PDB file of C-alpha atoms in Angstrom:
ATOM      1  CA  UNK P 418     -36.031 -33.626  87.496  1.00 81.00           C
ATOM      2  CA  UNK P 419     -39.607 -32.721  88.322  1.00 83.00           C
ATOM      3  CA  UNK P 420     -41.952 -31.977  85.756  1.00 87.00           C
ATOM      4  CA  UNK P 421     -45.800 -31.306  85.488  1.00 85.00           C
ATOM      5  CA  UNK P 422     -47.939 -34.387  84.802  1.00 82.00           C
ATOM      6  CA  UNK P 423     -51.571 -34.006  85.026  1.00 81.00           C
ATOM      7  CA  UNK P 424     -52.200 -32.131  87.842  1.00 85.00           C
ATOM      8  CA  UNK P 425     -49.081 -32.885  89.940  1.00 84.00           C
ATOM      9  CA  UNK P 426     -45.758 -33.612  89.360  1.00 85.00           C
ATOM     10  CA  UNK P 427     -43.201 -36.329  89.352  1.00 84.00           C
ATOM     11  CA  UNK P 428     -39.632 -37.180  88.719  1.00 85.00           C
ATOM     12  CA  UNK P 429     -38.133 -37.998  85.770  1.00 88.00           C
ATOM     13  CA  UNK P 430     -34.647 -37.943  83.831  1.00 89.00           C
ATOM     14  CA  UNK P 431     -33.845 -34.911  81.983  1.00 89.00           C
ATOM     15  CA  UNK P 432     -33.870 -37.317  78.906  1.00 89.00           C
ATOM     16  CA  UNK P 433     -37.662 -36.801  78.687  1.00 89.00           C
ATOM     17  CA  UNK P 434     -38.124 -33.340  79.731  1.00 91.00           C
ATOM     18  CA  UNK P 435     -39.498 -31.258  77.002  1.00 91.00           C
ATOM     19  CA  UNK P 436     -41.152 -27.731  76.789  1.00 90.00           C
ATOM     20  CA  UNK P 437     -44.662 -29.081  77.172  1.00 91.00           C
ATOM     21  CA  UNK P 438     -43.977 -30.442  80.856  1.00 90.00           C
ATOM     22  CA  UNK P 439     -40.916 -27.976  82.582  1.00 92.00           C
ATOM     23  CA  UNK P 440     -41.541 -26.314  85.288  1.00 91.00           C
ATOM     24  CA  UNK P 441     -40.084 -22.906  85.376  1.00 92.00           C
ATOM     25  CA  UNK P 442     -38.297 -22.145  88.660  1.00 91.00           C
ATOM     26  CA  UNK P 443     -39.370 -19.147  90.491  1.00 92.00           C
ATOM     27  CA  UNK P 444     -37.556 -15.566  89.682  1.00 92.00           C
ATOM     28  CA  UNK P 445     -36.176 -17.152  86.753  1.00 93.00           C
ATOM     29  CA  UNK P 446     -38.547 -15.911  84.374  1.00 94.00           C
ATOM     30  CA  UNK P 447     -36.777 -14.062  82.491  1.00 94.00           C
ATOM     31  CA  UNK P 448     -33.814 -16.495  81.405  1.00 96.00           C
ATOM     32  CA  UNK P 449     -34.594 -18.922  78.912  1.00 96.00           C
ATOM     33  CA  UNK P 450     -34.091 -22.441  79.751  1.00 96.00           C
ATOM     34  CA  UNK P 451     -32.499 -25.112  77.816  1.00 96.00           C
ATOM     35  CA  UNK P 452     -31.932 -28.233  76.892  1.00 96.00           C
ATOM     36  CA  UNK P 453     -28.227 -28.807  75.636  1.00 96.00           C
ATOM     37  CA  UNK P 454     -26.201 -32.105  74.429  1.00 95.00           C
ATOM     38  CA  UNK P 455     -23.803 -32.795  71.890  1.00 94.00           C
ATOM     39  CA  UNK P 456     -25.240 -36.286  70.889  1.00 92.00           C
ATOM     40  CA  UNK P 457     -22.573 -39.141  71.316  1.00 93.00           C
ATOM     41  CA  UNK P 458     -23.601 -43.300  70.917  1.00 93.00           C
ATOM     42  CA  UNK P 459     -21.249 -46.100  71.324  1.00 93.00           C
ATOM     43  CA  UNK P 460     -20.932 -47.194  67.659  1.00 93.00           C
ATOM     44  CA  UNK P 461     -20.644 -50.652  68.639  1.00 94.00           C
ATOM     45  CA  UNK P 462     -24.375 -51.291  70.470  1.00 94.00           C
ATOM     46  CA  UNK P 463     -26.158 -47.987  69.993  1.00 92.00           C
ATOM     47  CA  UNK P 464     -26.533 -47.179  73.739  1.00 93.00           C
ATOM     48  CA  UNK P 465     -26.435 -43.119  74.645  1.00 91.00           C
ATOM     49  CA  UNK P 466     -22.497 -41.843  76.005  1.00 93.00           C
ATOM     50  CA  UNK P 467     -24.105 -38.621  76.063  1.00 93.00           C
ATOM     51  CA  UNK P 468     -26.104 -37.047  78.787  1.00 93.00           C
ATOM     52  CA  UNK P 469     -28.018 -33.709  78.339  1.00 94.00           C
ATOM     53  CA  UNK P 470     -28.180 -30.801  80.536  1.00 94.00           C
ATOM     54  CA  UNK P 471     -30.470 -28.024  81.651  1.00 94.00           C
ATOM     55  CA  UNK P 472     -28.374 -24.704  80.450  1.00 95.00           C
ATOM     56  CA  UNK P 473     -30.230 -20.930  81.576  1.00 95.00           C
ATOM     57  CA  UNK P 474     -28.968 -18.063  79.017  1.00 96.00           C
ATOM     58  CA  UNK P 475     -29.784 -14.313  79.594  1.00 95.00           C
ATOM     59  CA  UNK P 476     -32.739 -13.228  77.025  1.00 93.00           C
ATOM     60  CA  UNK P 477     -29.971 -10.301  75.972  1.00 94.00           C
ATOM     61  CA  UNK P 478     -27.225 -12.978  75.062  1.00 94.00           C
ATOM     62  CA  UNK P 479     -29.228 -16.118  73.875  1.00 95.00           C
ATOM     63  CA  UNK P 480     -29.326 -15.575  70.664  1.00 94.00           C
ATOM     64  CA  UNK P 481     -25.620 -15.284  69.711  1.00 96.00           C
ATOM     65  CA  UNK P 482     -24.729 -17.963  72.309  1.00 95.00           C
ATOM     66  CA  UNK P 483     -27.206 -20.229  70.721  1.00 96.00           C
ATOM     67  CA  UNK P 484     -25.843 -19.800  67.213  1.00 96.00           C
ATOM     68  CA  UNK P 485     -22.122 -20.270  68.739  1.00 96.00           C
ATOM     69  CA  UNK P 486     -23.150 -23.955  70.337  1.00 95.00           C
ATOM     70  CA  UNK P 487     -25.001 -24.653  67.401  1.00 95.00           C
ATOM     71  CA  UNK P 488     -21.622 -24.037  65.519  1.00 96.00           C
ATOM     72  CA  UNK P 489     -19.807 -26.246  67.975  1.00 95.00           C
ATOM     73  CA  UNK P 490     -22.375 -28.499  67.348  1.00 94.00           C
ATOM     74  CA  UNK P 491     -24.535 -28.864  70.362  1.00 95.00           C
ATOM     75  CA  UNK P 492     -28.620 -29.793  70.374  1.00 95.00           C
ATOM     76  CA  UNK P 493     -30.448 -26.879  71.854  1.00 96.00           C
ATOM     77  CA  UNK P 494     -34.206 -27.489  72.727  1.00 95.00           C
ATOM     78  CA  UNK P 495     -35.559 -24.933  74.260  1.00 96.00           C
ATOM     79  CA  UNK P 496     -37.602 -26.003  77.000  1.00 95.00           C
ATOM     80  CA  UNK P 497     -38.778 -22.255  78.516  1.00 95.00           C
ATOM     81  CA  UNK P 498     -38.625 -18.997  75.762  1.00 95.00           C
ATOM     82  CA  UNK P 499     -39.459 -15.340  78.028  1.00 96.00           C
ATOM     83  CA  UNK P 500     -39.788 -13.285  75.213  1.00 95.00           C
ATOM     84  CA  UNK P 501     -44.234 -13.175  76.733  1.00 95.00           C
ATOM     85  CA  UNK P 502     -42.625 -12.351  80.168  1.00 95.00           C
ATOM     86  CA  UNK P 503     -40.366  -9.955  78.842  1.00 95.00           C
ATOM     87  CA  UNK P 504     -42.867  -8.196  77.127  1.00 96.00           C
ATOM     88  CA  UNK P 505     -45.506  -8.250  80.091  1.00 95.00           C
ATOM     89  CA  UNK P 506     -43.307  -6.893  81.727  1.00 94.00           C
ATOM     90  CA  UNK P 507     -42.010  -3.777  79.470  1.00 94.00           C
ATOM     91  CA  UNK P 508     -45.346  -2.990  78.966  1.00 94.00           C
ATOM     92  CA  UNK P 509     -46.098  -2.603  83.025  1.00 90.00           C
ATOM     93  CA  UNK P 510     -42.838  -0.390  83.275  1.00 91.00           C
ATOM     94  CA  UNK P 511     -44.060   1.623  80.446  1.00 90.00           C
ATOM     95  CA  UNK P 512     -47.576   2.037  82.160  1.00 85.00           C
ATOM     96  CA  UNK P 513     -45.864   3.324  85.738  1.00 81.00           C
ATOM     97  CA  UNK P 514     -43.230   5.087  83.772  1.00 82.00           C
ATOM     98  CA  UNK P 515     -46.322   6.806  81.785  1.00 80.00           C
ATOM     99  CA  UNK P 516     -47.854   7.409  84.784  1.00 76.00           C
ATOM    100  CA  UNK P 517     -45.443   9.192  86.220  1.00 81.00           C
ATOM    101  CA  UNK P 518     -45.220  11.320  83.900  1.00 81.00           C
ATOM    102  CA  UNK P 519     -48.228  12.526  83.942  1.00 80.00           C
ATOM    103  CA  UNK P 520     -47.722  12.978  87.618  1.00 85.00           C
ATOM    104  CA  UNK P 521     -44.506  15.501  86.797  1.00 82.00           C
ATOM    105  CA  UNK P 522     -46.834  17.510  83.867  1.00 87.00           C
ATOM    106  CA  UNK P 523     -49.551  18.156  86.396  1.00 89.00           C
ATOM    107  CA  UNK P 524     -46.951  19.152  89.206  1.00 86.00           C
ATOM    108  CA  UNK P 525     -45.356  21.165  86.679  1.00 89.00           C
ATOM    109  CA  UNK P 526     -48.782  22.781  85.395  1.00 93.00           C
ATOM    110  CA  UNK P 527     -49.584  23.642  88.935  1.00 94.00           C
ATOM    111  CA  UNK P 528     -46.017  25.515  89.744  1.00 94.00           C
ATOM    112  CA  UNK P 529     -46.600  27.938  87.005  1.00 96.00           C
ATOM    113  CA  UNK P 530     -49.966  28.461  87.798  1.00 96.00           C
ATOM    114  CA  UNK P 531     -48.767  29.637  91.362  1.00 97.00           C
ATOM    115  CA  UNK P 532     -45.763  31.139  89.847  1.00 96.00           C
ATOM    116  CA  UNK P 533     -48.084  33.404  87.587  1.00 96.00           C
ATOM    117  CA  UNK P 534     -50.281  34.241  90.339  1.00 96.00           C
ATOM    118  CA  UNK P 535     -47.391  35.044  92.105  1.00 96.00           C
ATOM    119  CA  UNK P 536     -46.253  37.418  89.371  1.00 95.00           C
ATOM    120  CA  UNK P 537     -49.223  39.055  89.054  1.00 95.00           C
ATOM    121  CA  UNK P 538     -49.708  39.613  92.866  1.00 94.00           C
ATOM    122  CA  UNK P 539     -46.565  41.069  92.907  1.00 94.00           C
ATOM    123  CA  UNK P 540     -47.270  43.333  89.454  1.00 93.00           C
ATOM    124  CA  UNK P 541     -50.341  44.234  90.619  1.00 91.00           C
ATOM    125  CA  UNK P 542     -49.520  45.542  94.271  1.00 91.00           C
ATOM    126  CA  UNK P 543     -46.360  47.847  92.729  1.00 90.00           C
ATOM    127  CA  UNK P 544     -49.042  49.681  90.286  1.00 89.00           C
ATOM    128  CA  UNK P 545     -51.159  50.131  93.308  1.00 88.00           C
ATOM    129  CA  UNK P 546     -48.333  51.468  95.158  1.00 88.00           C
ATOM    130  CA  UNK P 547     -47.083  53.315  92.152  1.00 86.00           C
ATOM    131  CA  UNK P 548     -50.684  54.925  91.678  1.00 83.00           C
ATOM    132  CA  UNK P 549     -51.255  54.118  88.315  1.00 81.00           C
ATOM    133  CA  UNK P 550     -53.809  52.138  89.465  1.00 75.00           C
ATOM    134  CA  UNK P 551     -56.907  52.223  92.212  1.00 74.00           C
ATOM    135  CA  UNK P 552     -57.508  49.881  94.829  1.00 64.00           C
ATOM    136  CA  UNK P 553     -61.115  48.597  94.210  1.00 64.00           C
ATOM    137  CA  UNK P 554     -63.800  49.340  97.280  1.00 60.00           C
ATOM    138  CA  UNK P 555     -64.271  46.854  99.848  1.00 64.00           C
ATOM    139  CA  UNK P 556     -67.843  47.734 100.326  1.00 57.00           C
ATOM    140  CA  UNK P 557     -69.203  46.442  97.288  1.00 56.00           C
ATOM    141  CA  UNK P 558     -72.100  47.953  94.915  1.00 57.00           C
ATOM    142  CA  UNK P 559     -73.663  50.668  96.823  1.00 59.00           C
ATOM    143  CA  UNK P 560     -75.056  53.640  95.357  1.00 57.00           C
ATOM    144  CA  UNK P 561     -74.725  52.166  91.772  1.00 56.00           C
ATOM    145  CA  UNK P 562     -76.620  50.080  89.600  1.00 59.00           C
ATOM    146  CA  UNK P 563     -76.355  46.468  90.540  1.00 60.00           C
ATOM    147  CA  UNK P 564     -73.321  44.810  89.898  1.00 56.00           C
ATOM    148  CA  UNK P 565     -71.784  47.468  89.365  1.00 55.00           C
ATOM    149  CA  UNK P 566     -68.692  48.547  91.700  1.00 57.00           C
ATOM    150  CA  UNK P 567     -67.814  52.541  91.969  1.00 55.00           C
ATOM    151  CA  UNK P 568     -64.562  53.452  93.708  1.00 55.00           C
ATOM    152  CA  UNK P 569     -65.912  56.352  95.424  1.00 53.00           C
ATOM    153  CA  UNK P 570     -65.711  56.439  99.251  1.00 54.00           C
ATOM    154  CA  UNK P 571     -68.939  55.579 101.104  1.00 57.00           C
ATOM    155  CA  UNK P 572     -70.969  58.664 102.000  1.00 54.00           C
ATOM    156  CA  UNK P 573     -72.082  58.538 105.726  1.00 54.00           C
ATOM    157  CA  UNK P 574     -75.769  58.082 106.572  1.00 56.00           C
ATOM    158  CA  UNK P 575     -75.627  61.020 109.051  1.00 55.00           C
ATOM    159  CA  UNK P 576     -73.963  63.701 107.787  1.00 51.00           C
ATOM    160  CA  UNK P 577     -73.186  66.385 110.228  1.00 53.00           C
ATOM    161  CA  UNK P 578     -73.877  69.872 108.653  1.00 51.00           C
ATOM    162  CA  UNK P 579     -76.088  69.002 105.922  1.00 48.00           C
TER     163      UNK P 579
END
């Protein structure tokens, strides 16, 4: 199995991979990787029956798995834990889901905004209609004090008769 060493890597038997020096395959980041075995020597000279494995649980299910091998009695090492990628990760949802939000409030602010302008458009042109209330002059402030607007009709400068 390859493992770091230094600045490169090299090959070596899953007997002496630990934590320190596994490499963590691409996309699997969010599995934890093990190291399983259930221990076995030949009673008679000592050597190793048993060979280990690399095992990859799902960070939902690993902790009632591990406690079930455990019972069984397998040796779990764990040689990769995601809970830091996990958590990286839940925290950038959070951010874009956050942000999005935001997005929907300030849509939302903005349709009522046009919605009461809308209302009061409409409100405003039945009263006009209705008479209860005058249509303010298009001309502006003449023959009043300044800034001041007078709804009477403009008088013409030559005034035939007069």
């Amino acid at each position: 199995m390859r493992v770091k060493f230094g600045n490169t890597t090299k090959d070596v038997p899953i007997v002496e991979v630990t934590a320190e020096n596994y490499i963590v395959p691409c996309g699997e980041e969010d599995t934890y990787h093990c190291k399983i075995e259930q221990t076995q020597f030949n009673p008679r000279n000592g050597k190793r029956l048993s060979r280990p494995r690399i095992q990859k649980f799902e960070s939902k299910m690993y902790a009632q798995i591990a406690r079930n091998l455990r019972l069984q009695g397998w040796d779990i090492e764990v040689l990769y834990d995601p809970t830091e990628f996990l958590a990286a990760r839940e925290a950038k949802r959070a951010e874009l889901r956050d942000l999005t939000y935001k997005q929907r409030q300030e849509q939302e602010a903005k349709r009522k905004e046009a919605e009461k302008k809308a209302l009061k458009d409409e409100i405003l042109a039945e009263l006009k209609a209705a008479g209860m209330l005058k249509a303010p002059s298009k001309g502006g402030c003449k023959g009043g004090k300044k800034g001041e607007k007078t709804d009477a009709p403009e008088a013409p400068e030559n005034a035939e008769g007069k």
